[in-house]
PDB file of C-alpha atoms in Angstrom:
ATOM      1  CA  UNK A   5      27.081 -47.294 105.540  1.00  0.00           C
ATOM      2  CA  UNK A   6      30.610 -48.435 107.521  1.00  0.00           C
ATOM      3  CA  UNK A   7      32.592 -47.383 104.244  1.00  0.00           C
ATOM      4  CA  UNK A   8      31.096 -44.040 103.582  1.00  0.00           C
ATOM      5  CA  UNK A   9      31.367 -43.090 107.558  1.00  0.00           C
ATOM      6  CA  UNK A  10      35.562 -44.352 107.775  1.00  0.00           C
ATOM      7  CA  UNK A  11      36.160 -42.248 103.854  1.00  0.00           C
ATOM      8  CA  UNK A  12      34.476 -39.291 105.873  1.00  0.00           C
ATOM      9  CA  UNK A  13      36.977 -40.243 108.767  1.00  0.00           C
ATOM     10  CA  UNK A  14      39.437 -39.132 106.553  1.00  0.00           C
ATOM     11  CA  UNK A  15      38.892 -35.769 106.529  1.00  0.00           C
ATOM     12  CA  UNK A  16      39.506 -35.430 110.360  1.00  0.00           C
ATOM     13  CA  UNK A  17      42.386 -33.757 112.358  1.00  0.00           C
ATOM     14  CA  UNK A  18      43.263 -36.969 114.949  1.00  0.00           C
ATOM     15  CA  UNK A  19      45.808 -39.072 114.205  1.00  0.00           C
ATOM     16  CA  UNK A  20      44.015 -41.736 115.959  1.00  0.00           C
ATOM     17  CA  UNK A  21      40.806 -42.068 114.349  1.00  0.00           C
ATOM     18  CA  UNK A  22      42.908 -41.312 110.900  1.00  0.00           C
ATOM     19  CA  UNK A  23      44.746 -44.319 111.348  1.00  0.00           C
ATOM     20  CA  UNK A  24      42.304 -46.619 112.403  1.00  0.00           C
ATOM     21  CA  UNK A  25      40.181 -45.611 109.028  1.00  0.00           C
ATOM     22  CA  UNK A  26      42.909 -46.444 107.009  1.00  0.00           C
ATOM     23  CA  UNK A  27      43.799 -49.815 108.480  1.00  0.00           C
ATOM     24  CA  UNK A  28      40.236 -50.841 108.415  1.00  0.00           C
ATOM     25  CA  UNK A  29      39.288 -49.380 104.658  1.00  0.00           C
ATOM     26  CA  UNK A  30      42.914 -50.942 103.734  1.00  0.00           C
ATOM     27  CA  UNK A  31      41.391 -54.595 105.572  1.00  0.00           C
ATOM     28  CA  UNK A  32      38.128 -53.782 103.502  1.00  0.00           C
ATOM     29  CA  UNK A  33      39.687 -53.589 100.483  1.00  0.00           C
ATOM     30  CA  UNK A  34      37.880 -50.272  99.996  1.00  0.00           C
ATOM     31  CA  UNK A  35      38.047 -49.782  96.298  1.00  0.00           C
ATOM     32  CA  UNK A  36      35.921 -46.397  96.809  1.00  0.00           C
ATOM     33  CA  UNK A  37      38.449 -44.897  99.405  1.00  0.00           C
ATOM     34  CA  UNK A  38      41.373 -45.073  96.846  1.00  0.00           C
ATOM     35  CA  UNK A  39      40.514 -41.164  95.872  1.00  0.00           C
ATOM     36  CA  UNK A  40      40.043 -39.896  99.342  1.00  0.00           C
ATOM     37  CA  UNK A  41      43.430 -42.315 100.126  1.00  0.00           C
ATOM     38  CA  UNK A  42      45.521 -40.479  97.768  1.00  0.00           C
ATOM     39  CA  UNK A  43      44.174 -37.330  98.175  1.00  0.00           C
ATOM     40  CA  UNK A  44      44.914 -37.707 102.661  1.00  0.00           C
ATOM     41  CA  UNK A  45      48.512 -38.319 101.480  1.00  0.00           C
ATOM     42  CA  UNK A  46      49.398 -35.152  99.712  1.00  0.00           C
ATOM     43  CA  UNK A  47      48.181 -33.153 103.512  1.00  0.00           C
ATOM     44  CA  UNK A  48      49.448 -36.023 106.001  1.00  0.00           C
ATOM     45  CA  UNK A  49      52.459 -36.690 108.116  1.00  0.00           C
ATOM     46  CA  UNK A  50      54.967 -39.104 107.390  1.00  0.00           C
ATOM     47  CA  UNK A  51      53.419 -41.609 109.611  1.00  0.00           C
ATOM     48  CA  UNK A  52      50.096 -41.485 107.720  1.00  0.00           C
ATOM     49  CA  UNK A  53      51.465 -41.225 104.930  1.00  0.00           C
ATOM     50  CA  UNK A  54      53.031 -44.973 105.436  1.00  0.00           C
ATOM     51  CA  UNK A  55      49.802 -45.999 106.597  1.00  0.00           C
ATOM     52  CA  UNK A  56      47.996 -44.739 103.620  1.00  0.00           C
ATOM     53  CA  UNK A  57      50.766 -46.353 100.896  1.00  0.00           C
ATOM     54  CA  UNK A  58      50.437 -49.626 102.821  1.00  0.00           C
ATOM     55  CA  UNK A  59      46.430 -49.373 102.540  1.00  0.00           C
ATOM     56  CA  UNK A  60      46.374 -48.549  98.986  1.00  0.00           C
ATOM     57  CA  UNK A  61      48.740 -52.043  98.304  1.00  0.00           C
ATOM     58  CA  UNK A  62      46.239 -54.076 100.158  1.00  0.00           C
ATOM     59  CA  UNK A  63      43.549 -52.437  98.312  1.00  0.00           C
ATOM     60  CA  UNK A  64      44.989 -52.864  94.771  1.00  0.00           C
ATOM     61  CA  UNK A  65      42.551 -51.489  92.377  1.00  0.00           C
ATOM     62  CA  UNK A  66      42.970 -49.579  88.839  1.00  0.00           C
ATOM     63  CA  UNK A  67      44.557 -46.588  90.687  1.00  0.00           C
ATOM     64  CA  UNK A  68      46.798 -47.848  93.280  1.00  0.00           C
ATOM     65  CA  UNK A  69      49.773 -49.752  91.386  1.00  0.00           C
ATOM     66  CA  UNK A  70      50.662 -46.228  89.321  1.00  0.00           C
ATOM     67  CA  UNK A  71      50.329 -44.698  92.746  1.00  0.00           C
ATOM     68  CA  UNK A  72      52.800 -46.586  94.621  1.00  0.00           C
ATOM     69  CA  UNK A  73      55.048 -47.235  91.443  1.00  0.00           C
ATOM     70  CA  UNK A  74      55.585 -43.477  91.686  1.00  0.00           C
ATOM     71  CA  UNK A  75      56.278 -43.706  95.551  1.00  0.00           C
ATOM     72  CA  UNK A  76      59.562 -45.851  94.879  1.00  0.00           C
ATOM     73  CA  UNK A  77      60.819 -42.783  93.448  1.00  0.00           C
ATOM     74  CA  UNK A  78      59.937 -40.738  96.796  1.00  0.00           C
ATOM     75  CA  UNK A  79      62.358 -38.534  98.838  1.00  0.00           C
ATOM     76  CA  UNK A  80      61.460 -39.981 102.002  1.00  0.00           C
ATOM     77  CA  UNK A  81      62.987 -43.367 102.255  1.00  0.00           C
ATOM     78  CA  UNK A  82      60.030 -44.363 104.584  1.00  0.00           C
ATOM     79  CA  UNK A  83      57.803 -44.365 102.108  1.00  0.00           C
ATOM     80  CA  UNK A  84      59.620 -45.813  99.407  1.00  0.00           C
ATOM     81  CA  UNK A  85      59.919 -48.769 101.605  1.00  0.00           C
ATOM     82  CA  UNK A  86      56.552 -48.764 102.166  1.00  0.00           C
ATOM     83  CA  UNK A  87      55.471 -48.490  98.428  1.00  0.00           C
ATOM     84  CA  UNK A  88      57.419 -51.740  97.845  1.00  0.00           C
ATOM     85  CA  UNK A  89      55.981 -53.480 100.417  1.00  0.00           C
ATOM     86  CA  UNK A  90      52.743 -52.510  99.075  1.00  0.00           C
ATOM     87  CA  UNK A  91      53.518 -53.305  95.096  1.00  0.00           C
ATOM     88  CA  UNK A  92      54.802 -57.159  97.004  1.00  0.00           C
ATOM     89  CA  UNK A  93      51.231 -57.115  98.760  1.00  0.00           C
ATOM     90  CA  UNK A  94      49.510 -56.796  95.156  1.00  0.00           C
ATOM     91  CA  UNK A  95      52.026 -58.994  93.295  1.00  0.00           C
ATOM     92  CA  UNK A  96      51.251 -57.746  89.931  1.00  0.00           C
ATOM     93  CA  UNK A  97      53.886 -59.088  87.727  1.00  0.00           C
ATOM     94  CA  UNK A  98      54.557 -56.152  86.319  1.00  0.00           C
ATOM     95  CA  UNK A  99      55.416 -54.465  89.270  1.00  0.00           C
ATOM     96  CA  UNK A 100      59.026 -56.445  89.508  1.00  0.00           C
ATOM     97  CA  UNK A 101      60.540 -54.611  86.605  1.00  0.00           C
ATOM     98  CA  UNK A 102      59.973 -51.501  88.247  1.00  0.00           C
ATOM     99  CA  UNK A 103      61.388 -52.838  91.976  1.00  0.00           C
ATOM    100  CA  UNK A 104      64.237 -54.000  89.892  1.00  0.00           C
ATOM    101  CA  UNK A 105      65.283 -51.019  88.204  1.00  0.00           C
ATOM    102  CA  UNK A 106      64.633 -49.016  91.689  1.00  0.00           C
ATOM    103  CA  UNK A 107      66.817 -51.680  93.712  1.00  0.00           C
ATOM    104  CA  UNK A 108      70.039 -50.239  91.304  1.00  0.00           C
ATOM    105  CA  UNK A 109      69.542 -46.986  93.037  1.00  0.00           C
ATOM    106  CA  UNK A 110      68.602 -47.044  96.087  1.00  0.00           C
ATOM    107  CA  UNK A 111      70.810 -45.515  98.900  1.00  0.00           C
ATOM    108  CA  UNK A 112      69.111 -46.904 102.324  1.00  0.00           C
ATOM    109  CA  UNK A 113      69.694 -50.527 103.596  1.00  0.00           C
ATOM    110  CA  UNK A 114      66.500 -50.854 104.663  1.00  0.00           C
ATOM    111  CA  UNK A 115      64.495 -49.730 101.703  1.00  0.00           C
ATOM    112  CA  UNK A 116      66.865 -52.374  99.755  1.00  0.00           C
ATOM    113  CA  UNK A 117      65.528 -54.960 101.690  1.00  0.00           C
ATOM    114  CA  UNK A 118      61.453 -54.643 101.423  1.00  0.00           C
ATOM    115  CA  UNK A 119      62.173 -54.148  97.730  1.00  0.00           C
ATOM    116  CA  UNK A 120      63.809 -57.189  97.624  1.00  0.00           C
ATOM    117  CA  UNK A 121      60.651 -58.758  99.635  1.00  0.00           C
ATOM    118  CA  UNK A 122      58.962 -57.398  97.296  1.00  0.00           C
ATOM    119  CA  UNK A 123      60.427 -58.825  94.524  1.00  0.00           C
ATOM    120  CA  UNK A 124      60.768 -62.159  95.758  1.00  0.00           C
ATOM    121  CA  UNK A 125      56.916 -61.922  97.172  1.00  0.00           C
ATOM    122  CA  UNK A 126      56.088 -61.696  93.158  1.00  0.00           C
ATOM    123  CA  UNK A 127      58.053 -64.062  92.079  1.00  0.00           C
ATOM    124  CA  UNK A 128      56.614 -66.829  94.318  1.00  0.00           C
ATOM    125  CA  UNK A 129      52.789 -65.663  93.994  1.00  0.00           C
ATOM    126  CA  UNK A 130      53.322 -64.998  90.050  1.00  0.00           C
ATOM    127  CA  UNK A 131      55.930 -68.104  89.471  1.00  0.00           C
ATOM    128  CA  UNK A 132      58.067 -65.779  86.994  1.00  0.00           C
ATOM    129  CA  UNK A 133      61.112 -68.034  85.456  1.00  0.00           C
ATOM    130  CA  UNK A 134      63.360 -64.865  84.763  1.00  0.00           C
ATOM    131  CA  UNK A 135      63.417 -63.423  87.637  1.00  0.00           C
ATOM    132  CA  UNK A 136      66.237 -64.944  89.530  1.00  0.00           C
ATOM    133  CA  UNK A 137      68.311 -64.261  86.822  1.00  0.00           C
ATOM    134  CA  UNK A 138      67.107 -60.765  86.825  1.00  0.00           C
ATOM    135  CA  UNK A 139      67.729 -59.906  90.312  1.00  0.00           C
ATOM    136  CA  UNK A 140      70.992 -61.938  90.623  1.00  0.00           C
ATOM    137  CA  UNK A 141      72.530 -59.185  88.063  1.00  0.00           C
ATOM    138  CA  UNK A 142      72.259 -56.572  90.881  1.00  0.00           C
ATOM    139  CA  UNK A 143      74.815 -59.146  92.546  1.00  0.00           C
ATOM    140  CA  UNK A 144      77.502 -56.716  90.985  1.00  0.00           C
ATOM    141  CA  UNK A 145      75.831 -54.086  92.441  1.00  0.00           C
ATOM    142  CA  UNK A 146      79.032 -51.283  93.650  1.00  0.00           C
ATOM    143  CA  UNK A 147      76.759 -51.433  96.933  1.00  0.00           C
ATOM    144  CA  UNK A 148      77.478 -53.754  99.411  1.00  0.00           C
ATOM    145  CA  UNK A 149      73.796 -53.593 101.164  1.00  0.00           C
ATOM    146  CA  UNK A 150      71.866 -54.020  97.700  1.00  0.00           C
ATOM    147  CA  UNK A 151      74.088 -57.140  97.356  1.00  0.00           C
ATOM    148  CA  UNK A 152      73.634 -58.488 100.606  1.00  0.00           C
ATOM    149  CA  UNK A 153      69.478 -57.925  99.719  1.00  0.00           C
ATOM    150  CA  UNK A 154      70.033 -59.654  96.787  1.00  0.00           C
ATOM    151  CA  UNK A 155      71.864 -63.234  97.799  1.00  0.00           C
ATOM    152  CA  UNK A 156      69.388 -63.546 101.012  1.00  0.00           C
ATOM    153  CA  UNK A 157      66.283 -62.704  98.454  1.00  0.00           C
ATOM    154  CA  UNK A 158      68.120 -65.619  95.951  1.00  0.00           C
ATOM    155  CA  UNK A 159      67.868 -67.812  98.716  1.00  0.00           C
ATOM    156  CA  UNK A 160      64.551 -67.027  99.737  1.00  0.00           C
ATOM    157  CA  UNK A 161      63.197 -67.956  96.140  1.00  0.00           C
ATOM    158  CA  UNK A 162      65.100 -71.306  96.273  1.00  0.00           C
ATOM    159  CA  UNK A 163      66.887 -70.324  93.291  1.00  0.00           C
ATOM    160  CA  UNK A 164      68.863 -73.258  92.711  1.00  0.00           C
ATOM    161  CA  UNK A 165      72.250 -71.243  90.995  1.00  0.00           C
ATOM    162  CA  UNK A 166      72.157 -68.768  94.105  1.00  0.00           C
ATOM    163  CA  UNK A 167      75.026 -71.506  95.512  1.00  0.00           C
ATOM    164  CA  UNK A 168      77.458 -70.366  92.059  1.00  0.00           C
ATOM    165  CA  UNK A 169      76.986 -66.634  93.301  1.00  0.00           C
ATOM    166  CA  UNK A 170      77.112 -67.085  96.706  1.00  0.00           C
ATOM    167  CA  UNK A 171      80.777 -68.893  96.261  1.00  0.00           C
ATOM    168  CA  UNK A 172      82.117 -65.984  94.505  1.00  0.00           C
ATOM    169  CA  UNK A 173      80.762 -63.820  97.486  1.00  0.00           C
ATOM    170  CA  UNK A 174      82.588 -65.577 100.292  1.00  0.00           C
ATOM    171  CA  UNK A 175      85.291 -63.183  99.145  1.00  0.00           C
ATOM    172  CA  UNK A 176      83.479 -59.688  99.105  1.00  0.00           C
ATOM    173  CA  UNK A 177      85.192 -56.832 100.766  1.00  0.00           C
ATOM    174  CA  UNK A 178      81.986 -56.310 103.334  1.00  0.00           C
ATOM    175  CA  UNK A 179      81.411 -59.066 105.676  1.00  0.00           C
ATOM    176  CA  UNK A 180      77.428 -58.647 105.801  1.00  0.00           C
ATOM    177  CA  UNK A 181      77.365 -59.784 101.925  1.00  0.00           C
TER     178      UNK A 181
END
């Protein structure tokens, strides 16, 4: 069938035709391509290897979550970007602890910001009380572009209190925040 002929697709050299079988088993939902998915990022470039991470978040599945949980952690800041914007595609509640604890490290502006998508993406699919309050902490963050993430994410959610913080912020030593 269509499914079995784009997981086959995977195994090919182009670019091209690599892509478009991801995007289209990643449309699918293609619970049976999560293996092949995986096992195309491990030998791919870092372009596929986006591609793949964003597939595998619009799959979901029992594989998939521990996949890209493990991809926050990656050296590539690309990716890690990626794997939170696939963890906010699947907005599994339990998938905000984890973008949480990664936002404290994270070095690269960018990468703060689709975790904080990500985390507010959760919140308003999964309605989860704490986590304003959780992600508000990371307001005293020593990093000016994690706390910048953090008050326009507060504001996204509608978090009422976000007004209290973002007082005390009209004074930060970095303009953006």
């Amino acid at each position: 069938d269509e499914e079995d002929t784009l997981i086959e697709a995977l195994e090919g050299e182009s670019n091209t035709a690599l892509l478009v079988a991801i995007r289209v088993l990643g449309l699918f939902g293609s619970v049976k391509a999560v293996p092949n998915l995986i096992n195309l990022f491990e030998r791919a470039d870092r372009d596929i290897r986006v591609e793949v991470v964003l597939a595998l978040g619009r799959i979901g599945g029992k594989d998939s979550p521990g996949f890209l949980m493990n991809m926050l952690s990656f050296e590539e800041g690309h990716i890690r970007a990626a794997a939170a914007r696939g963890l906010g595609i699947m907005s599994a509640p339990e998938s905000a602890k984890i973008l949480l604890n990664r936002l404290r490290e994270e070095e690269y502006r960018d990468v703060a910001e689709e975790i904080v998508n990500a985390i507010v993406e959760i919140g308003q699919k999964n309605r989860i009380p704490s986590l304003p309050e959780d992600l508000a902490i990371h307001l005293s963050s020593k990093k000016p572009h994690i706390r910048e993430a953090v008050i326009r994410g507060l504001g996204k959610l509608g978090w009422t209190r976000a007004i209290e913080h973002a007082r005390g912020m009209l004074s930060d030593e970095n303009w953006r925040v």
